Structures are given as C-alpha cells and as structure tokens.
Amino acid sequence: KLQFLYFIAGTMFRPLVATFCLFAVAEGKPNVVFILTDDQDTKLGKDGYTDFGSLASQPVVQKLLMDEGTRMSNYFVNTPICCPSRTEYFTGRYFHNVRGAGGQGCMHANTTHVGLPNEGMFGLLTNHGYTTGVFGKTTNDQSFQLKNLVDHKSATYIDSPLNYNDYMGLTYFRYFPNGTTYTETIDASNPIYGTPYQTTQIGNRSTLWLESVLKTYDPEHPFFLYLGPHAPHFPATPAPWYEHLWDTVGAPVTPNYNISSPDKTQHIRQNPPLTDTVKCWEDQHFRDRWSSLASVDDLLQAVHDLVEKYNQLDNTYFFYASDHGYKFGQWRVGVSKQHPYETDVRVPFIAKGPGIPAGKVVDAVAGNVDLLPTILELVGVEVPGLV
C-alpha cells in the first residue's frame, strides 16, 4: 500500500495521483501504459468551446478511460509546442531546466536528458527492473532520440517509425534486448499488417511485443509501454477506412474566430482576416483530425484487451495525455499551437488503474511536469533531485 501526499498546485512537486485518491493500491510493482498523442486539444468541439474538444470523437477513450478512470479538467502543458513539451513530460522538468545551451537543440530543448538512465522516464523505469517498450513518436528529433535511448540502455525494446510525420512511412527503427538494432523497411506493395498506416503499425507492433511479455510475465519485471501516435498532428491523415468518418462536422466558429486583436502581441495583431477558402480548408483539417483519432481508439482497445486477457488490469495504470492543444482560426491564426492561450495549453489527461476512482472529474490544477514523478512514486522509484 502506497500513501501519497495531496498535489498542491503552485508548490514544489507533489505526486499527481494523490489528486485522484489518497491511497493507491497495487499488487507488487504495477505495470504502466502511457499514451501521448500529438496536438490533441480539449477546447474545440464541433459546435464551439467545450471541455472535451477532440475527445468527443473517441468513444473508446471515453468508455475505457473516462468512464472507468479519472479525468483532470485543468491539466496544462507549460510550453505548448512539440519538442519542449515532450522533453518536459519525459524528464519532469520545466523548460528553463532543459533549454539547450545558447538556445540550441530541438526547438531550443536539449532532448539528451530524455534518454539518460538517471534522468528520463524510460531509463529510470528500465533501470528499476521494468521491461520497457517504446512505440511511436518520442521527441521531434526522433532518429537522435531512439539512438540516445539505445546508447544509454534506457529501453528494453524499441519499434518506432523514423519518419513519424509521414502517416504512411515505411521505415521503422528496431532495438532488441540483446542489443541488436536495425532499420526495417516495409514493403509498400505488401505491407506487414496489411497497411503501412502508422497508427495501425504502432498498434500491431506494440501488441505483438506486449503479448510476448504477458505470456511470460514476471512480476519482478513488469512492463512499461509507451505509445506515441502522431495523430491528430498535421496533416492528420486518417486511416483509409476512416477517411469519411466525420464528414458532417467542421471547425467551430467561436466568438474569437477571425477576430481582430490590436491589443495583442505583434505576431497576433498583424494577421490579416481569414478568407472563406481558409475556413474551407480548416473544416477539412478538423474532420481529418477527428477521423485520425479513431485509430488511436483502436490502438487503446487492442492494448486494453490484451492486458485484460492476461488478468493484469488490476495491476496496470493507464495514462492518456497530449503534448499540447490546437486552435482553428482563433485570433486570426489559421491552425497552430505554441501560444499561451487556453486552446493551446489545455490538454487531455486521464488516468485509470488501481485505486483511481471511476467516472470522476478532478478540477485541481496540474501539468505535464507532474506526470513523471507521479509514475515514479507509483512504482516505488525515488524521484531524482532534478525533477
């Protein structure tokens, strides 16, 4: 039985899970599944501002995680753009503590920290005896980061796309427990798993690995499964079979859509009015984003089914989050993140697992830097002083 302090926003670290419950109980060391989507918002529904945003398009996330777990309605990222936010997630450190020297690095973030065995999420868990599988996008400098993890032995197994920006990309970086690495190129004319579609590939590759771990499950070496689907990031290419799933929706026209903002910073106030052509494109992009998330639902369902099949649900924590939100024409910004606005800094955060109440919404304030120390507390790893 593990006892957690209550999280107090604005103070030094307090474990986030204490926001859900005072006591979290797991038999032995728990398994952990962390799903980190890309550019997924919680503010823009099909008819205007909501508290769900794109989560409204995901019945599986709603059923398996929101109904059976706890959602945080005031969960924020500190730096709403890809590489810095992901580095903050994986290290539990604010941007000024991972900023590259002289502003160098991946969007000015020094992502080396992510792969270090005594600093990053993957290495800390691997070195605590976890069987760690990495599938999907990690940081934006993907090729560097995957090699970084290998060089520091900070993962057990890696099977991740090298060109994550291409939803139909064919190259995957593979790393095995014996230290072997190689680049796999999918046969475009006869792709393994029937399609090169990235989210489907990640789903099949991760569940193949997960079942092999579960078949020979060792409670002294539980699993940490990281899943980084690129959806719904631009171009938000849906799977071919979901291409028309949301044809009847479009980007919402909120009160601040296409609005002149002379009182804001120059790169906002200088924007010209958006045209009807832009709105038409935004509508299609909105539909594609929601359709691309259907495959994330499929991925979650497949992983959840396996964990349930091998009787590990009562010993597994699921965490679902995004690296930042998104906007569609608000303040005359076409489509973007990176601004300190609610559309960009509010993201989904849902947790399910032993001791976490079902169907609960918590309004306490928390953020991406809180996740790593929370996971470490749950699994019994001392939180590094740098976090």
PDB file of N, CA, C and O in Angstrom, residues 118-149:
ATOM      1  N   ASN A 118      19.455   8.106 -15.659  1.00  0.00           N
ATOM      2  CA  ASN A 118      19.118   8.612 -14.326  1.00  0.00           C
ATOM      3  C   ASN A 118      18.303   9.900 -14.366  1.00  0.00           C
ATOM      4  O   ASN A 118      18.133  10.555 -13.343  1.00  0.00           O
ATOM      5  N   GLU A 119      17.787  10.259 -15.571  1.00  0.00           N
ATOM      6  CA  GLU A 119      17.016  11.498 -15.703  1.00  0.00           C
ATOM      7  C   GLU A 119      15.687  11.305 -16.416  1.00  0.00           C
ATOM      8  O   GLU A 119      14.708  11.968 -16.066  1.00  0.00           O
ATOM      9  N   GLY A 120      15.653  10.480 -17.441  1.00  0.00           N
ATOM     10  CA  GLY A 120      14.467  10.358 -18.277  1.00  0.00           C
ATOM     11  C   GLY A 120      13.545   9.226 -17.845  1.00  0.00           C
ATOM     12  O   GLY A 120      13.954   8.267 -17.188  1.00  0.00           O
ATOM     13  N   MET A 121      12.285   9.351 -18.221  1.00  0.00           N
ATOM     14  CA  MET A 121      11.255   8.378 -17.874  1.00  0.00           C
ATOM     15  C   MET A 121      11.631   6.957 -18.273  1.00  0.00           C
ATOM     16  O   MET A 121      11.487   6.006 -17.485  1.00  0.00           O
ATOM     17  N   PHE A 122      12.135   6.790 -19.485  1.00  0.00           N
ATOM     18  CA  PHE A 122      12.422   5.451 -19.994  1.00  0.00           C
ATOM     19  C   PHE A 122      13.551   4.786 -19.210  1.00  0.00           C
ATOM     20  O   PHE A 122      13.444   3.641 -18.775  1.00  0.00           O
ATOM     21  N   GLY A 123      14.639   5.512 -19.024  1.00  0.00           N
ATOM     22  CA  GLY A 123      15.791   4.945 -18.328  1.00  0.00           C
ATOM     23  C   GLY A 123      15.535   4.699 -16.859  1.00  0.00           C
ATOM     24  O   GLY A 123      15.972   3.679 -16.297  1.00  0.00           O
ATOM     25  N   LEU A 124      14.827   5.607 -16.208  1.00  0.00           N
ATOM     26  CA  LEU A 124      14.544   5.442 -14.784  1.00  0.00           C
ATOM     27  C   LEU A 124      13.728   4.170 -14.542  1.00  0.00           C
ATOM     28  O   LEU A 124      13.970   3.441 -13.573  1.00  0.00           O
ATOM     29  N   LEU A 125      12.758   3.900 -15.416  1.00  0.00           N
ATOM     30  CA  LEU A 125      11.947   2.697 -15.251  1.00  0.00           C
ATOM     31  C   LEU A 125      12.707   1.441 -15.668  1.00  0.00           C
ATOM     32  O   LEU A 125      12.642   0.410 -14.993  1.00  0.00           O
ATOM     33  N   THR A 126      13.442   1.532 -16.763  1.00  0.00           N
ATOM     34  CA  THR A 126      14.224   0.374 -17.208  1.00  0.00           C
ATOM     35  C   THR A 126      15.226  -0.043 -16.139  1.00  0.00           C
ATOM     36  O   THR A 126      15.375  -1.236 -15.832  1.00  0.00           O
ATOM     37  N   ASN A 127      15.889   0.919 -15.548  1.00  0.00           N
ATOM     38  CA  ASN A 127      16.895   0.614 -14.537  1.00  0.00           C
ATOM     39  C   ASN A 127      16.294   0.228 -13.193  1.00  0.00           C
ATOM     40  O   ASN A 127      17.021  -0.175 -12.277  1.00  0.00           O
ATOM     41  N   HIS A 128      14.992   0.335 -13.095  1.00  0.00           N
ATOM     42  CA  HIS A 128      14.292  -0.140 -11.900  1.00  0.00           C
ATOM     43  C   HIS A 128      13.707  -1.538 -12.140  1.00  0.00           C
ATOM     44  O   HIS A 128      12.914  -2.014 -11.344  1.00  0.00           O
ATOM     45  N   GLY A 129      14.106  -2.164 -13.221  1.00  0.00           N
ATOM     46  CA  GLY A 129      13.673  -3.531 -13.488  1.00  0.00           C
ATOM     47  C   GLY A 129      12.481  -3.661 -14.404  1.00  0.00           C
ATOM     48  O   GLY A 129      11.967  -4.772 -14.603  1.00  0.00           O
ATOM     49  N   TYR A 130      12.037  -2.554 -14.983  1.00  0.00           N
ATOM     50  CA  TYR A 130      10.885  -2.615 -15.879  1.00  0.00           C
ATOM     51  C   TYR A 130      11.291  -3.119 -17.268  1.00  0.00           C
ATOM     52  O   TYR A 130      12.385  -2.823 -17.758  1.00  0.00           O
ATOM     53  N   THR A 131      10.395  -3.883 -17.869  1.00  0.00           N
ATOM     54  CA  THR A 131      10.513  -4.262 -19.271  1.00  0.00           C
ATOM     55  C   THR A 131       9.852  -3.140 -20.067  1.00  0.00           C
ATOM     56  O   THR A 131       8.634  -2.976 -20.025  1.00  0.00           O
ATOM     57  N   THR A 132      10.667  -2.368 -20.757  1.00  0.00           N
ATOM     58  CA  THR A 132      10.224  -1.099 -21.336  1.00  0.00           C
ATOM     59  C   THR A 132      10.128  -1.191 -22.855  1.00  0.00           C
ATOM     60  O   THR A 132      11.126  -1.485 -23.524  1.00  0.00           O
ATOM     61  N   GLY A 133       8.944  -0.937 -23.396  1.00  0.00           N
ATOM     62  CA  GLY A 133       8.731  -0.932 -24.836  1.00  0.00           C
ATOM     63  C   GLY A 133       8.378   0.453 -25.328  1.00  0.00           C
ATOM     64  O   GLY A 133       7.510   1.120 -24.751  1.00  0.00           O
ATOM     65  N   VAL A 134       9.055   0.902 -26.390  1.00  0.00           N
ATOM     66  CA  VAL A 134       8.873   2.259 -26.925  1.00  0.00           C
ATOM     67  C   VAL A 134       8.347   2.148 -28.355  1.00  0.00           C
ATOM     68  O   VAL A 134       9.028   1.623 -29.242  1.00  0.00           O
ATOM     69  N   PHE A 135       7.143   2.693 -28.578  1.00  0.00           N
ATOM     70  CA  PHE A 135       6.484   2.583 -29.878  1.00  0.00           C
ATOM     71  C   PHE A 135       5.900   3.938 -30.255  1.00  0.00           C
ATOM     72  O   PHE A 135       5.068   4.496 -29.532  1.00  0.00           O
ATOM     73  N   GLY A 136       6.354   4.504 -31.379  1.00  0.00           N
ATOM     74  CA  GLY A 136       5.802   5.762 -31.846  1.00  0.00           C
ATOM     75  C   GLY A 136       6.751   6.925 -31.667  1.00  0.00           C
ATOM     76  O   GLY A 136       7.950   6.765 -31.429  1.00  0.00           O
ATOM     77  N   LYS A 137       6.194   8.114 -31.764  1.00  0.00           N
ATOM     78  CA  LYS A 137       6.988   9.343 -31.677  1.00  0.00           C
ATOM     79  C   LYS A 137       7.429   9.587 -30.237  1.00  0.00           C
ATOM     80  O   LYS A 137       6.636   9.489 -29.304  1.00  0.00           O
ATOM     81  N   THR A 138       8.702   9.900 -30.068  1.00  0.00           N
ATOM     82  CA  THR A 138       9.223  10.282 -28.752  1.00  0.00           C
ATOM     83  C   THR A 138       9.384  11.801 -28.737  1.00  0.00           C
ATOM     84  O   THR A 138       8.474  12.523 -28.368  1.00  0.00           O
ATOM     85  N   THR A 139      10.548  12.291 -29.154  1.00  0.00           N
ATOM     86  CA  THR A 139      10.751  13.724 -29.362  1.00  0.00           C
ATOM     87  C   THR A 139      10.905  13.976 -30.854  1.00  0.00           C
ATOM     88  O   THR A 139      11.095  13.044 -31.633  1.00  0.00           O
ATOM     89  N   ASN A 140      10.859  15.237 -31.253  1.00  0.00           N
ATOM     90  CA  ASN A 140      10.855  15.540 -32.687  1.00  0.00           C
ATOM     91  C   ASN A 140      12.149  15.142 -33.387  1.00  0.00           C
ATOM     92  O   ASN A 140      12.149  14.881 -34.591  1.00  0.00           O
ATOM     93  N   ASP A 141      13.239  15.118 -32.646  1.00  0.00           N
ATOM     94  CA  ASP A 141      14.492  14.619 -33.227  1.00  0.00           C
ATOM     95  C   ASP A 141      14.540  13.098 -33.043  1.00  0.00           C
ATOM     96  O   ASP A 141      15.415  12.555 -32.381  1.00  0.00           O
ATOM     97  N   GLN A 142      13.588  12.443 -33.688  1.00  0.00           N
ATOM     98  CA  GLN A 142      13.327  11.017 -33.452  1.00  0.00           C
ATOM     99  C   GLN A 142      14.551  10.131 -33.651  1.00  0.00           C
ATOM    100  O   GLN A 142      14.857   9.282 -32.807  1.00  0.00           O
ATOM    101  N   SER A 143      15.260  10.292 -34.749  1.00  0.00           N
ATOM    102  CA  SER A 143      16.418   9.428 -35.016  1.00  0.00           C
ATOM    103  C   SER A 143      17.461   9.564 -33.914  1.00  0.00           C
ATOM    104  O   SER A 143      18.021   8.566 -33.436  1.00  0.00           O
ATOM    105  N   PHE A 144      17.719  10.804 -33.508  1.00  0.00           N
ATOM    106  CA  PHE A 144      18.664  11.028 -32.424  1.00  0.00           C
ATOM    107  C   PHE A 144      18.163  10.391 -31.132  1.00  0.00           C
ATOM    108  O   PHE A 144      18.915   9.729 -30.415  1.00  0.00           O
ATOM    109  N   GLN A 145      16.887  10.606 -30.823  1.00  0.00           N
ATOM    110  CA  GLN A 145      16.374  10.155 -29.534  1.00  0.00           C
ATOM    111  C   GLN A 145      16.372   8.636 -29.416  1.00  0.00           C
ATOM    112  O   GLN A 145      16.708   8.082 -28.353  1.00  0.00           O
ATOM    113  N   LEU A 146      16.009   7.945 -30.477  1.00  0.00           N
ATOM    114  CA  LEU A 146      15.992   6.481 -30.416  1.00  0.00           C
ATOM    115  C   LEU A 146      17.399   5.938 -30.213  1.00  0.00           C
ATOM    116  O   LEU A 146      17.613   5.001 -29.424  1.00  0.00           O
ATOM    117  N   LYS A 147      18.367   6.527 -30.901  1.00  0.00           N
ATOM    118  CA  LYS A 147      19.759   6.114 -30.692  1.00  0.00           C
ATOM    119  C   LYS A 147      20.224   6.486 -29.286  1.00  0.00           C
ATOM    120  O   LYS A 147      20.988   5.742 -28.647  1.00  0.00           O
ATOM    121  N   ASN A 148      19.771   7.633 -28.800  1.00  0.00           N
ATOM    122  CA  ASN A 148      20.100   8.072 -27.454  1.00  0.00           C
ATOM    123  C   ASN A 148      19.632   7.045 -26.416  1.00  0.00           C
ATOM    124  O   ASN A 148      20.359   6.700 -25.470  1.00  0.00           O
ATOM    125  N   LEU A 149      18.410   6.544 -26.595  1.00  0.00           N
ATOM    126  CA  LEU A 149      17.881   5.522 -25.688  1.00  0.00           C
ATOM    127  C   LEU A 149      18.716   4.244 -25.747  1.00  0.00           C
ATOM    128  O   LEU A 149      18.993   3.617 -24.714  1.00  0.00           O
TER     129      LEU A 149
END
